[in-house]
Tab-separated table of C-alpha atoms and ligand atoms in Angstrom:
chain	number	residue	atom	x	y	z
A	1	UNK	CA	4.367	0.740	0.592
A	2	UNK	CA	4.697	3.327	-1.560
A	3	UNK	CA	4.506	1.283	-4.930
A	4	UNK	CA	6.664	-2.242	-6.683
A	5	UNK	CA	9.855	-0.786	-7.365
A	6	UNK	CA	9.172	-1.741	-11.321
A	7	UNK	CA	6.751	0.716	-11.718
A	8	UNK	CA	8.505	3.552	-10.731
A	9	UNK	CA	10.153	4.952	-13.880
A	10	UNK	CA	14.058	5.021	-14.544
A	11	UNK	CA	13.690	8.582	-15.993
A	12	UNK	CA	11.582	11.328	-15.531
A	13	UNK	CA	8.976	12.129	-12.998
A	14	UNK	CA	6.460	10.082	-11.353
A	15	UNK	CA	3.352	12.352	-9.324
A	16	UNK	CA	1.420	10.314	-7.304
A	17	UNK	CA	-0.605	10.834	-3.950
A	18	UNK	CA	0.002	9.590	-0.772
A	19	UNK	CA	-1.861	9.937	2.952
A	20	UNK	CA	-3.069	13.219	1.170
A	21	UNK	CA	0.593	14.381	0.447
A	22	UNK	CA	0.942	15.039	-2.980
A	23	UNK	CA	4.530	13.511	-4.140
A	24	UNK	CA	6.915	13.484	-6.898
A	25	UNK	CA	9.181	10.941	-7.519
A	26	UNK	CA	12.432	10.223	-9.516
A	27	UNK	CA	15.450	8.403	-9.754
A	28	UNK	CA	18.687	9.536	-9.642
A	29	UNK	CA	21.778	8.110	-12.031
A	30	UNK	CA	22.634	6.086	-9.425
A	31	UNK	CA	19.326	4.049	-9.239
A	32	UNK	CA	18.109	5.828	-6.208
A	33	UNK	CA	14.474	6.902	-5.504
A	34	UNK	CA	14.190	10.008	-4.084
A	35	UNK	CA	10.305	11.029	-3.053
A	36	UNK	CA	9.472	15.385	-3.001
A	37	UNK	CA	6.723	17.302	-2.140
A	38	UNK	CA	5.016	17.819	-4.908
A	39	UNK	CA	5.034	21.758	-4.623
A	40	UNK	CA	7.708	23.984	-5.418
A	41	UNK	CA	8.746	25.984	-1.681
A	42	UNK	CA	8.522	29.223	-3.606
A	43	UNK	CA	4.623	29.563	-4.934
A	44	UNK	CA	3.996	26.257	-4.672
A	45	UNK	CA	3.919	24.920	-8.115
A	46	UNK	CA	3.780	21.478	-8.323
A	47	UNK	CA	7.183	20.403	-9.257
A	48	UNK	CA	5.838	17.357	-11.320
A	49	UNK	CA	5.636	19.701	-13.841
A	50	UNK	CA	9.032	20.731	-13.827
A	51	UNK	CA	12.012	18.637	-15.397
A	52	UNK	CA	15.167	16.198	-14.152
A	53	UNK	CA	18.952	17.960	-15.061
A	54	UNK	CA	20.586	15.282	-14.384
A	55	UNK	CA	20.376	14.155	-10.058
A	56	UNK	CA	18.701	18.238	-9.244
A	57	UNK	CA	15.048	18.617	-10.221
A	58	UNK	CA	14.438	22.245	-11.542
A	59	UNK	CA	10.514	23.812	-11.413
A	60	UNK	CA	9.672	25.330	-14.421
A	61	UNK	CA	7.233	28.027	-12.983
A	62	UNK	CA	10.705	30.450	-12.419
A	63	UNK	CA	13.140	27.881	-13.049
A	64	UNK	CA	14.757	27.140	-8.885
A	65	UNK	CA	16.225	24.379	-9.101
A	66	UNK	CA	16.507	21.646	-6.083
A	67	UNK	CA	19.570	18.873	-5.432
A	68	UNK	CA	18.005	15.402	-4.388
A	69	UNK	CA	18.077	16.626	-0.557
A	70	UNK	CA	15.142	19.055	-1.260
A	71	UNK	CA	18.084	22.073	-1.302
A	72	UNK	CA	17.528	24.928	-3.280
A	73	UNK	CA	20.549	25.401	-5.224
A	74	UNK	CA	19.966	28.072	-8.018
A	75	UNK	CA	17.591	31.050	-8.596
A	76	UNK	CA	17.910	31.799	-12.292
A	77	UNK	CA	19.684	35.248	-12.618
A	78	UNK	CA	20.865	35.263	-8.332
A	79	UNK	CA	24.246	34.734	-7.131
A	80	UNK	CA	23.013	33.569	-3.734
A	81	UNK	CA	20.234	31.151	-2.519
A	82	UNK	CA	18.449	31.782	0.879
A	83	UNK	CA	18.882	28.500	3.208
A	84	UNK	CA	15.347	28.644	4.007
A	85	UNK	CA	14.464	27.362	0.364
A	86	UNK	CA	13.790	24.151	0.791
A	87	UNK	CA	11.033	21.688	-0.562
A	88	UNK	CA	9.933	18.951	1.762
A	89	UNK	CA	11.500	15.574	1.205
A	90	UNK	CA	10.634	11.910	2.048
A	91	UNK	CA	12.820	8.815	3.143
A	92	UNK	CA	12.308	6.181	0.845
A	93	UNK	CA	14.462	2.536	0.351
A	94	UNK	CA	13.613	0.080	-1.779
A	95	UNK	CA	13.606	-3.280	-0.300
A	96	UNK	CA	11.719	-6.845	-1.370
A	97	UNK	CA	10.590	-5.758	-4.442
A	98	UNK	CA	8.963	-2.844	-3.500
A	99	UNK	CA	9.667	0.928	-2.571
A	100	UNK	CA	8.963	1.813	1.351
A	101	UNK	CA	8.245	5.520	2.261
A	102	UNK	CA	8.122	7.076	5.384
A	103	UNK	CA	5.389	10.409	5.606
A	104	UNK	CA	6.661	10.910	9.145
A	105	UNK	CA	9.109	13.253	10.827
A	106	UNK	CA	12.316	12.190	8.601
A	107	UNK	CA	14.599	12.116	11.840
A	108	UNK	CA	12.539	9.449	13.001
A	109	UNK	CA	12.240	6.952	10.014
A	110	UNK	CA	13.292	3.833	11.126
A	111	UNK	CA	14.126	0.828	8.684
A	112	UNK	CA	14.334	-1.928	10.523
A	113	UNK	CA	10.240	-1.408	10.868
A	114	UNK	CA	9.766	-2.453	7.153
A	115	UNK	CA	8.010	-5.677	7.814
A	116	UNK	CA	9.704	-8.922	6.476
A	117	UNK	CA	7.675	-8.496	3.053
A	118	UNK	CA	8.019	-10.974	0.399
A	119	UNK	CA	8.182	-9.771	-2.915
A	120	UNK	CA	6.894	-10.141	-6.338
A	121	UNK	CA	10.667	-11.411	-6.955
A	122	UNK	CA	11.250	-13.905	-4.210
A	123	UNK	CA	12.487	-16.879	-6.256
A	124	UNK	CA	10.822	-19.251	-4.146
A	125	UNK	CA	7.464	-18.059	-6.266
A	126	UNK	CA	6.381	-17.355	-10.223
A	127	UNK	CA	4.166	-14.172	-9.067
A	128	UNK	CA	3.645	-11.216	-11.572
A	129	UNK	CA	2.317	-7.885	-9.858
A	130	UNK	CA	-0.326	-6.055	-9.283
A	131	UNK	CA	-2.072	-2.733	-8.219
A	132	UNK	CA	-5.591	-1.806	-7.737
A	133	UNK	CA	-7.307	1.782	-6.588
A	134	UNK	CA	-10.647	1.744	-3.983
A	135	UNK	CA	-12.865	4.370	-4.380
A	136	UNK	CA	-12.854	3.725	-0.633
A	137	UNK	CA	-11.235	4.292	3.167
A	138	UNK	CA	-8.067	2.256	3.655
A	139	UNK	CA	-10.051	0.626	7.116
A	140	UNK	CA	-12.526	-0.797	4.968
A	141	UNK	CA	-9.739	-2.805	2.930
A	142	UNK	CA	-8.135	-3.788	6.346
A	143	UNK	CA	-10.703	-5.186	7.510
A	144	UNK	CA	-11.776	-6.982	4.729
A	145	UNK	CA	-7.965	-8.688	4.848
A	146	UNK	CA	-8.182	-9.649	8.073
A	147	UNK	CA	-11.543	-11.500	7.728
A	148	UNK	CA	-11.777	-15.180	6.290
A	149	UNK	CA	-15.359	-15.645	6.764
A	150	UNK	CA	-15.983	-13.338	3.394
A	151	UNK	CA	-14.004	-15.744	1.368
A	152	UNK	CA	-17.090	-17.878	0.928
A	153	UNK	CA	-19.419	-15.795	0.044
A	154	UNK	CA	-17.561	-12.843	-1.740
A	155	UNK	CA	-15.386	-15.574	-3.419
A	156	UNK	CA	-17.486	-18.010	-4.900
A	157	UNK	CA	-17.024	-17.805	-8.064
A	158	UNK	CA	-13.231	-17.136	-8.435
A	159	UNK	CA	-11.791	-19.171	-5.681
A	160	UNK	CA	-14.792	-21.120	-4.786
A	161	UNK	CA	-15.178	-21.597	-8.632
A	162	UNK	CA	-18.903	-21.942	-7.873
A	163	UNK	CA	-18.672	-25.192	-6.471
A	164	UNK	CA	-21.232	-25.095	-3.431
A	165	UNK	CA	-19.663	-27.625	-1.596
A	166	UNK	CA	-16.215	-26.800	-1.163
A	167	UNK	CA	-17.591	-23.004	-0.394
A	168	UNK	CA	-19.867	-24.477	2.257
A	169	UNK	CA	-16.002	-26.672	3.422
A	170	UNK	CA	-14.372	-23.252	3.601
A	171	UNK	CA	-17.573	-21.213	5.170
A	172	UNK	CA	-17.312	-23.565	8.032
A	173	UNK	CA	-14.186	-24.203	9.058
A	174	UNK	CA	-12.754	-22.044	11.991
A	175	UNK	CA	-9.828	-19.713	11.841
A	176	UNK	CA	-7.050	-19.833	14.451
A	177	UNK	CA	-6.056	-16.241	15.478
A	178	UNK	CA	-2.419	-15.029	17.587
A	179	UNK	CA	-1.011	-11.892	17.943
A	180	UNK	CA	2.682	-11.560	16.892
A	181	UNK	CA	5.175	-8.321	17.827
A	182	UNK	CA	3.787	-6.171	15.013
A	183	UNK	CA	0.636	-7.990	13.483
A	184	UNK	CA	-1.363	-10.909	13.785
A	185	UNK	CA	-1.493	-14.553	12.417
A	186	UNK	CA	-4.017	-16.345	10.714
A	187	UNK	CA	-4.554	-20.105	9.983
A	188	UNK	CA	-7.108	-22.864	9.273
A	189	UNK	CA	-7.664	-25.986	7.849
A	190	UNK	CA	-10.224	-27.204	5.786
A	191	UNK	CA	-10.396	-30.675	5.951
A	192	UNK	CA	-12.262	-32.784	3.088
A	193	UNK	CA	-12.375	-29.747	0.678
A	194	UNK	CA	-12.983	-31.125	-2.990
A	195	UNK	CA	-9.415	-31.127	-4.900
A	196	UNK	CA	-8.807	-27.882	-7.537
A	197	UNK	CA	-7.836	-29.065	-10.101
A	198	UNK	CA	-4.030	-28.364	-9.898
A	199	UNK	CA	-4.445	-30.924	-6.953
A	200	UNK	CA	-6.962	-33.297	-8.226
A	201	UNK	CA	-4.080	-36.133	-9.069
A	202	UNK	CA	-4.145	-36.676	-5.223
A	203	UNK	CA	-7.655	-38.156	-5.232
A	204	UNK	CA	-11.065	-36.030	-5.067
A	205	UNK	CA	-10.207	-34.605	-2.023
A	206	UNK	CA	-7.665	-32.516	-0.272
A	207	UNK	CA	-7.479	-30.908	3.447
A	208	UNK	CA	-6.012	-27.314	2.526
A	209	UNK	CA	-3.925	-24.973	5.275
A	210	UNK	CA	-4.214	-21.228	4.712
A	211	UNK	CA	-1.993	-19.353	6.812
A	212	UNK	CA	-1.422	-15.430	6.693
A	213	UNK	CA	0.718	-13.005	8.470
A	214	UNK	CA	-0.595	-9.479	8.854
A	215	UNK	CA	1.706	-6.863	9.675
A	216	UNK	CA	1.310	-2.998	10.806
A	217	UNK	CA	1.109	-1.184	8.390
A	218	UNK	CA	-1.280	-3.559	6.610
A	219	UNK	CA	0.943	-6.011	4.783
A	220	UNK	CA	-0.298	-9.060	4.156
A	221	UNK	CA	2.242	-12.468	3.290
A	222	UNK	CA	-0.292	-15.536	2.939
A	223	UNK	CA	0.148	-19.372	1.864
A	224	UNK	CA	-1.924	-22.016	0.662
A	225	UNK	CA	-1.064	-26.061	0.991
A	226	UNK	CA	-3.363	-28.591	-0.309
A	227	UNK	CA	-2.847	-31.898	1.419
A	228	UNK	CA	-3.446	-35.690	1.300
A	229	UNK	CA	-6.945	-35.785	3.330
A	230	UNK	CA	-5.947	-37.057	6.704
A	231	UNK	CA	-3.311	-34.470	7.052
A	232	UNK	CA	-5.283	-32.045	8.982
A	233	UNK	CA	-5.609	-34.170	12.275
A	234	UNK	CA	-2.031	-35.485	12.044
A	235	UNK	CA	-1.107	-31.818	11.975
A	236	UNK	CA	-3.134	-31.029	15.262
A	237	UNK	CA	-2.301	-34.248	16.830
A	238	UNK	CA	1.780	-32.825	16.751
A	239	UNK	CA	2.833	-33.927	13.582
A	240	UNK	CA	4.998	-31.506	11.179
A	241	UNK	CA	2.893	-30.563	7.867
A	242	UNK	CA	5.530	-32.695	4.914
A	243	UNK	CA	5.704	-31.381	1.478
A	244	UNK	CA	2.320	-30.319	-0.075
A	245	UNK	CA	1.079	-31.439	-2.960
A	246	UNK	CA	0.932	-28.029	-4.580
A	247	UNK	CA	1.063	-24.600	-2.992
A	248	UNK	CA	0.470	-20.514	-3.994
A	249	UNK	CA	1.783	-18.067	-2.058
A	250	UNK	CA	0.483	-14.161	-2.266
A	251	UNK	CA	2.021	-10.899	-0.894
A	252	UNK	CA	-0.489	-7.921	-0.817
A	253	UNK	CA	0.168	-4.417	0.721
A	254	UNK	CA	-2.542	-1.631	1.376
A	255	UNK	CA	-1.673	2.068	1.112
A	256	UNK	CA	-4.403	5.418	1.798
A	257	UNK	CA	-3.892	7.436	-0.919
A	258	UNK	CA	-5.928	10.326	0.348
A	259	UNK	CA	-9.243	9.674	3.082
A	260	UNK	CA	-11.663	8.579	0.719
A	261	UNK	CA	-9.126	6.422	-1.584
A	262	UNK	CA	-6.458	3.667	-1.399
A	263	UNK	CA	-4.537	1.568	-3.208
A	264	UNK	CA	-4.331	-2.170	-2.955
A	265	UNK	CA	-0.532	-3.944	-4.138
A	266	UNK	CA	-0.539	-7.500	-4.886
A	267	UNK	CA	0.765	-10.311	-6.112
A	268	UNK	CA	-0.196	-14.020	-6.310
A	269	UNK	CA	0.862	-17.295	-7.792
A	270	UNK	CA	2.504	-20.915	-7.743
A	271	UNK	CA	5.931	-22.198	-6.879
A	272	UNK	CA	8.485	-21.373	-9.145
A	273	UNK	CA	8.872	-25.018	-10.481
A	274	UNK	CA	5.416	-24.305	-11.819
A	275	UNK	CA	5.741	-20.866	-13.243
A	276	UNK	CA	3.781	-21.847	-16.462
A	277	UNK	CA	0.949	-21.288	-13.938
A	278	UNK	CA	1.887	-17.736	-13.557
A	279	UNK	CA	-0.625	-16.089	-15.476
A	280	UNK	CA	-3.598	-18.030	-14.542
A	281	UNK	CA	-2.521	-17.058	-10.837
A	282	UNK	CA	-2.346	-13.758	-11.544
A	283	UNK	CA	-5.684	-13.226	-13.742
A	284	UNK	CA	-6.963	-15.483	-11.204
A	285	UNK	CA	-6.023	-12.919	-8.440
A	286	UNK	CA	-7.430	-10.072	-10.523
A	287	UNK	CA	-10.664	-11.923	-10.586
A	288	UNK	CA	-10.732	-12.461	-7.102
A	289	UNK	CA	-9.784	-8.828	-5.701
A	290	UNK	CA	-12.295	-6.764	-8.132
A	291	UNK	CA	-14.710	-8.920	-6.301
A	292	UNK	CA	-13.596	-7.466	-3.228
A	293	UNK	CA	-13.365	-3.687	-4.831
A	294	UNK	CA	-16.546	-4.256	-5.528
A	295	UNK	CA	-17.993	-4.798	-2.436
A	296	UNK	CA	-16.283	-2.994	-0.327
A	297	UNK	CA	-16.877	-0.016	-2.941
A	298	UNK	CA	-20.474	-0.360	-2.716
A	299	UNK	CA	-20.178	-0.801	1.300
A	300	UNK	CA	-18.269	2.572	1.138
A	301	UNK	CA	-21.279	4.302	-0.994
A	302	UNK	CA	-23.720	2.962	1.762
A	303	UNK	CA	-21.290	4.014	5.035
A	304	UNK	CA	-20.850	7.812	3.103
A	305	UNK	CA	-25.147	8.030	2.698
A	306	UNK	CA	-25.468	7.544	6.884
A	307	UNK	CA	-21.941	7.701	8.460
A	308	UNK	CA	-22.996	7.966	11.609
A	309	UNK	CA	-24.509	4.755	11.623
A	310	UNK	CA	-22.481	1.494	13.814
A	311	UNK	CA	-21.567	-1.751	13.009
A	312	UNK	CA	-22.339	-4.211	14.633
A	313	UNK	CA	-19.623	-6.794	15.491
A	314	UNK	CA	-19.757	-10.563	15.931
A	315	UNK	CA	-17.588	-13.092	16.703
A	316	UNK	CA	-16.683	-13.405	12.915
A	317	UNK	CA	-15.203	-9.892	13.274
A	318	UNK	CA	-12.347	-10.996	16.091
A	319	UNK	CA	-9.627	-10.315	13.589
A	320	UNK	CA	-10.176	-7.038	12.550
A	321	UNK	CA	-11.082	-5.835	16.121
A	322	UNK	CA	-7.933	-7.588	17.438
A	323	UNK	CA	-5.736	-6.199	14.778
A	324	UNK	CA	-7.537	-2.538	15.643
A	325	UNK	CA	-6.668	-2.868	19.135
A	326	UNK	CA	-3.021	-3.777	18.408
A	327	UNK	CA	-2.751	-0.839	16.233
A	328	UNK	CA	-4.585	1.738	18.976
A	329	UNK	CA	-1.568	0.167	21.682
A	330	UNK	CA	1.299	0.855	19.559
A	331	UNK	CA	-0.082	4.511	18.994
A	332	UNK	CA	-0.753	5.154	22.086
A	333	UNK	CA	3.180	3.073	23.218
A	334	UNK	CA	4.599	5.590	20.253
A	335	UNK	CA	2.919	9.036	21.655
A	336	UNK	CA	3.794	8.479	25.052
A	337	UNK	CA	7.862	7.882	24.243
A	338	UNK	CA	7.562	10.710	22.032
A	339	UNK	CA	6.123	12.929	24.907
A	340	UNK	CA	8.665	10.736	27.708
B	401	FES	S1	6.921	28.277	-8.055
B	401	FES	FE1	8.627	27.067	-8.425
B	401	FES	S2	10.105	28.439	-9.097
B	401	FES	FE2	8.440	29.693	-8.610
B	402	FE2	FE1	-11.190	-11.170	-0.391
C-alpha cells in the first residue's frame, strides 16, 4: 500500500520513498495516479523538483519533459527525442480507499493480488485514517501484528485501560491460528472480560471475539464483538455468534519505506450507526499504536547494537513463524515459475 488515496494531492507533486525507490507522484486531470522514478533519465535529477504542464511532468534541471507513460517527449530547443529516454514508471490503482503500487517488473503486476482490503470508507464503519513512520525494519512491525500475546502487556493502558483484570482475561486466553490462500487467520475469545464501557449496559461482564485476517503483503482487516457472557461456549458448542452488542472494526497496512524504516496505515473505529464515536476510536488507536512504535523502536535500537544476536522463539511466537513460512513458500512457488 502505497498510501490512503486522500492523502495523495489533486495537484502537484507528491515525493515519497518506497522499498528504497525514491518516487514521485501526481495525478493526472482525469483523477489518475501515476507513480515515477524520482530521477530524471538524463542526469538524474530528481523530478520532484520539476513541475506538472498539464498530464506531462517536465524536470526543471534542462527542462525534458515526460507524458504520464515515463516517455520523453520534448528536449527544449531539439526537433527529435531519442526512444531510449525514458524514466522508470510504476503501476499503481487505487482501490478500497487506498492507492496499491507494484515495485516489480511492470509486465507482471497483477491486480487481482490486491488483498480484499477494507477501507477507511467502507460504510459499514465511522473510521478516520491514519499513518505512522518506524524508525524500524518492516519484519519487526509484522511480527508484532501477528502476535496477540503483546496486547496485554504493551496495551495496558490504552486498550487494557489499566484495568489488571481484564489484561490478565486477555493475557490468558488462547488464540486460534489457520492458514488461508494468501495469509493467515486469527481468533479468540475472552470469556468473562469486564464490560468497556461502550458495553457496560449488558451487565459487568462481556465474552469478547477478536478475529483478524492477515494477508501477504502485510495487511491486516480485524474485528472486535463484545458479547452477552455465555456466548463464548455456545459459539464453540456450534452455535452462530447473533448480533453483538457493540463492535469496532480496524484495517491497518504495513509498507518498508527503505531497510531501516516503514510506514504503518491505519484506521480504527465503531459501526457507522455510532459514528459520534469516531474520534475517540481514532485517538484511541493513536494511543494504542505509538505504544507499539515505541517498543518496537527501542527493540530496533537494541537488534542494530548486536545484530547478530537470535531470538529465541516460543510457542507464543507460532504466528509470526507460520506467517514467515507462508511467505518463504510463495517466494520460493513465484521464483521457480519465473525460472519454469
Ligand atoms: S536532469 Fe532532467 S533534464 Fe537534465
Ligand atoms: Fe499492538
Amino acid at each position: 500500500m502505497a498510501g490512503w488515496s486522500r492523502d495523495f494531492p489533486a495537484t502537484g507533486l507528491d515525493a515519497r520513498t518506497l522499498l528504497e525507490e525514491p518516487l514521485v507522484f501526481f495525478r493526472l486531470s482525469s483523477g489518475q495516479l501515476v507513480a515515477f522514478e524520482d530521477r530524471c533519465c538524463h542526469r538524474l535529477a530528481p523530478l520532484s523538483h520539476g513541475q506538472l504542464e498539464g498530464d506531462s511532468l517536465r524536470c526543471l534541471y534542462h527542462g525534458l519533459r515526460f507524458a504520464p507513460d515515463g516517455r520523453c517527449i520534448e528536449i527544449p530547443g531539439k526537433t527529435t527525442v531519442p526512444k531510449a529516454l525514458q524514466v522508470r514508471t510504476f503501476p499503481v490503482i487505487e482501490k478500497y480507499s487506498a492507492a496499491w503500487i507494484w515495485m516489480g517488473e511492470p509486465a507482471l503486476a497483477d491486480e487481482s493480488l490486491i488483498p480484499d482490503f477494507v477501507g477507511v470508507d467502507d460504510p459499514t464503519w465511522a473510521m478516520l485514517p491514519g499513518r505512522m513512520d518506524y524508525e524500524a525494519n518492516h519484519h519487526l512491525i509484522h511480527d508484532n501484528l501477528l502476535d496477540l500475546s503483546h496486547v496485554a502487556y504493551v496495551h495496558r493502558k490504552s486498550f487494557g485501560e489499566g484495568n489488571r483484570e481484564r489484561n490478565e482475561a486477555w493475557a490468558k486466553a488462547s488464540v486460534q491460528i489457520t492458514e488461508l490462500p494468501r495469509g493467515m487467520r486469527f481468533s479468540r475469545w475472552i470469556e468473562g472480560a469486564p464490560s468497556p464501557p461502550h458495553s457496560a449496559a449488558q451487565g459487568p461482564q462481556v465474552d469478547v471475539f477478536t478475529r483478524y485476517d492477515y494477508l501477504v503483503p502485510g495487511v491486516l482487516l480485524l474485528s472486535t464483538g463484545y458479547y452477552p457472557t455465555g456466548t463464548a461456549p455456545r459459539y464453540r458448542a456450534g452455535e452462530t455468534l447473533g448480533t453483538p452488542i457493540f463492535d469496532s472494526f480496524t484495517c491497518q497496512a504495513v509498507t518498508p519505506l527503505t531497510a531501516k524504516s516503514s510506514c504503518y496505515f491505519f484506521a480504527f473505529g465503531p459501526r457507522a450507526q455510532h459514528a459520534n464515536m469516531k474520534e475517540a476510536f481514532r485517538d484511541l488507536g493513536i494511543k494504542a499504536f505509538t505504544e507499539d512504535r515505541i517498543m518496537i523502536e527501542a527493540q530496533q535500537k537494541v537488534i542494530n547494537a548486536d545484530p547478530a544476536r537470535k531470538m529465541t522463539l516460543i510457542d507464543l511466537d507460532k504466528g509470526p513463524v507460520m506467517y514467515w513460512r507462508l511467505v518463504d513458500r510463495m517466494l520460493r512457488e513465484e521464483s521457480a515459475s519465473m525460472t519454469a
